[in-house]
C-alpha angles and dihedrals in degrees: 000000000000123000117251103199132353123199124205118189124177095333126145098334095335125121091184129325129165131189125195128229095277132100110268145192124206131193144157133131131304116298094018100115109262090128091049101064087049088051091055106058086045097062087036084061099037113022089242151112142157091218118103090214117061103157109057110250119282087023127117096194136018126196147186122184118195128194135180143215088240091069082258109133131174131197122194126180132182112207127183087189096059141338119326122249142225132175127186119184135165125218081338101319129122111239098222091211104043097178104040083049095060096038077071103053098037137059132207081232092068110052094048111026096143082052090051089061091049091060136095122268089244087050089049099058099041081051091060096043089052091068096051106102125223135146109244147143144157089281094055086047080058109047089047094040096024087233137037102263118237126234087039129125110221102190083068116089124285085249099049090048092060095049075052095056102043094043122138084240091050134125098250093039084051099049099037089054081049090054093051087044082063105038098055090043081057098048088052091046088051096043079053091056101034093059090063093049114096102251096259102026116174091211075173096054084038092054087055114043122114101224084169097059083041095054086046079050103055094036087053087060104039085056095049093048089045086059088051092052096052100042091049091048092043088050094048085051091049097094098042081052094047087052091045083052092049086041088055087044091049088048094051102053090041095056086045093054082054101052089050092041093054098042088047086067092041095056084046095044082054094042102079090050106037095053085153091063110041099093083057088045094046085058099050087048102066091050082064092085092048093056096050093052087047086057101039071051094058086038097051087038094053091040087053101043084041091051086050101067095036080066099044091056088051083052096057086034085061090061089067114029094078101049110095119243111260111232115233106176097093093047084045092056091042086059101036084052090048086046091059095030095058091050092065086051100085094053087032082067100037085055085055106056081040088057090041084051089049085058100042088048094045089057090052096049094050087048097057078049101056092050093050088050081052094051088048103048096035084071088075096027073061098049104047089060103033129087110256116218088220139013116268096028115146130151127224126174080003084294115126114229122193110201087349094296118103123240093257096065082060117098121226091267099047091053086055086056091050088058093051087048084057108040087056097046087078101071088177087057142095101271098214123108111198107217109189118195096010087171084078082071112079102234101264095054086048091054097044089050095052091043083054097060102033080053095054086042091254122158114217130187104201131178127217129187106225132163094265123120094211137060107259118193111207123195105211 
């Protein structure tokens, strides 16, 4: 589809121009209004335009009209007094969504190729993925990520946003290196605990185990071995104490013959000068037996009643010398192991939940994984179904390559080239390409340029600053 006239009243500077439906070249000095005419029939095809004055000065309304050799026409006006118009049809028919419309049979590369060598890099090859189509929107980020990814600049390209995604100084990139951050400072933690854990530990047996009713336990059987220790050592002592008793008893009625003896002698001794009282002392006499016997009587009375409880200690003592001692080393050593084994519980558990957070941070961080390895392999998944602005065309790291090499190897000319190859590659679409300042080109490159459109059957309206004073409209 070429155009087949364009009409251009009182627009930016313009009292009335028209162009045919050839190629054309138009020059003129500065100032002239070379610029204007391409502005125009940008703003005719986008509804758009940098400049602040769109209707030429002392004017109330501007106008272009376009058609086209396919039966397409558009009508644009510009109007200070009330809302500005445009009208598409084709073959007579009003195109219900004009601008949409347009946005399908035109390319930014087209309007402004000369423009598109001036850029970045950066600027370049946004410039070319934009022009990649494919149908997507936020719905179709989520169902593919199960969420909308932060950090992440959706106006860009479908294809730029997942280089985005999947950076290096993305979000994912960032917070999965976070969660290994924090998985390996776990693990250390974890190695730290578990050197001190016996090899084997039932954290589960240790958890449960009544050290209280053990201790009971042990303390039960300590008290009644001590019983049979001491009854068996009081019973071995009872006859060493029964001979201490006899010994006491010995001692008793000894001291007590003495003390007869002696005060038998004394009574005789008395006798020879105390005549007087030797019937008293005769009597008295005679009571001495008695009160020998009475004595032998208190000895053999404390030596029984002593003996008696001697026996009925033994007796006591026989409850006990037969049991059989209870051995407590084992349960001491059961105790004195649970002792040490419950106080590892408490970092036992903690390496636990450290371990339950490890697993829960691996799979997020395989996850993360898994959705940077998507944003890098959607790119071709993508490719393989859009529509590619040019031949060749593949991305790789979000940049566009065109034949393998990037946009920035290409020459002026060459991207130039690479404008015409796009604005062709849309057979449906208006075949014009707008080059605006084509005297930035040196004039080989300009030829060739020109050849090169007029060779894929591609109209092209160019401007050209020259020394003439007036406007000069050129059919090539």
């Amino acid at each position: 589809m070429h155009t087949s006239k364009i009409t251009i009243k009182s627009l930016f500077g313009i009292s009335e121009q028209e162009i045919g439906g050839k190629s054309v070249e138009i020059t003129g000095r500065k100032g002239a209004g070379k610029t204007s005419v391409i502005d125009a029939i940008r703003y005719a095809l986008t509804n758009s335009s940098s400049r602040d004055w769109i209707i030429k000065n002392g004017e109330t309304e501007g106008e272009i009209i376009v058609e086209t050799d396919s039966g397409l026409s558009i009508d644009r006006k510009a109007r200070s007094n009330k809302a500005d118009f445009v009208s598409v049809k084709e073959n007579g028919n009003k195109v219900t969504k004009p601008e949409t419309f347009l946005k399908t049979i035109i390319t930014p590369l087209q309007l402004n190729p000369v423009e598109f060598t001036q850029m970045t890099k950066n600027e370049q090859n946004r410039a070319i993925l934009d022009l990649i189509e494919f149908d997507w929107d936020l719905n179709w980020i989520k169902e593919q990520f199960g969420e909308i990814p932060q950090g992440v600049d959706y106006e860009q390209n479908i294809l730029q946003v997942l280089n985005d995604i999947q950076a290096e100084n993305g979000v994912y990139f960032q917070s999965r290196q976070d969660v290994n951050r924090e998985i390996r400072n776990k693990r250390a933690f974890v190695a730290d605990i578990a050197k001190d854990i016996p090899t084997g530990y039932d954290a589960e047996k240790w958890k449960n185990y009544d050290l209280s009713t053990k201790y009971s336990e042990l303390l039960k059987a300590k008290d009644e071995n001590g019983k049979i220790e001491r009854a068996k050592a009081f019973k071995d002592s009872y006859t060493n104490k029964l001979r201490g008793l006899e010994a006491n008893k010995e001692i008793a009625v000894s001291a007590a013959e003495k003390s007869i003896n002696a005060e038998r002698d004394s009574l005789n001794s008395t006798i020879s000068r105390l005549n007087a009282e030797i019937q008293s002392a005769r009597e008295k006499l005679l009571t001495l037996d008695s009160k020998f016997a009475d004595k032998v009587k208190v000895a053999e009375a404390d030596f029984n009643a002593a003996k008696a409880k001697l026996d009925a200690d033994v007796g006591i003592a026989n409850k006990f010398i037969n049991l059989e001692i209870k051995p407590t080393n084992a349960l001491q050593e059961e105790i004195d192991t649970a002792e040490v084994m419950i106080k590892h519980l408490n970092e036992y558990n903690r390496m636990k939940t450290m371990q339950e957070e490890i697993e829960d941070l691996c799979s997020k961080s395989e996850e993360y994984t898994r959705k940077i390895e998507l944003a890098r392999t959607l790119p071709g998944t993508i490719l393989q179904t859009a529509t590619l602005p040019v031949e060749g065309l593949t991305v790789e790291n979000g940049i566009p390559l065109i034949n393998g090499l990037p946009i920035s190897n290409r020459s002026d000319g060459e991207l130039l080239e690479l404008c015409v190859d796009i604005a062709i590659n849309n057979p449906s679409g208006l075949q014009i390409i707008l080059i605006d300042g084509a005297e930035k080109l040196d004039d080989t490159s300009r030829n060739k340029l020109y050849a090169k459109c007029k060779e894929k059957g591609l109209q092209f309206i160019a401007t050209r600053t020259t020394n003439d004073n007036e406007l000069i409209v050129t059919e090539l």
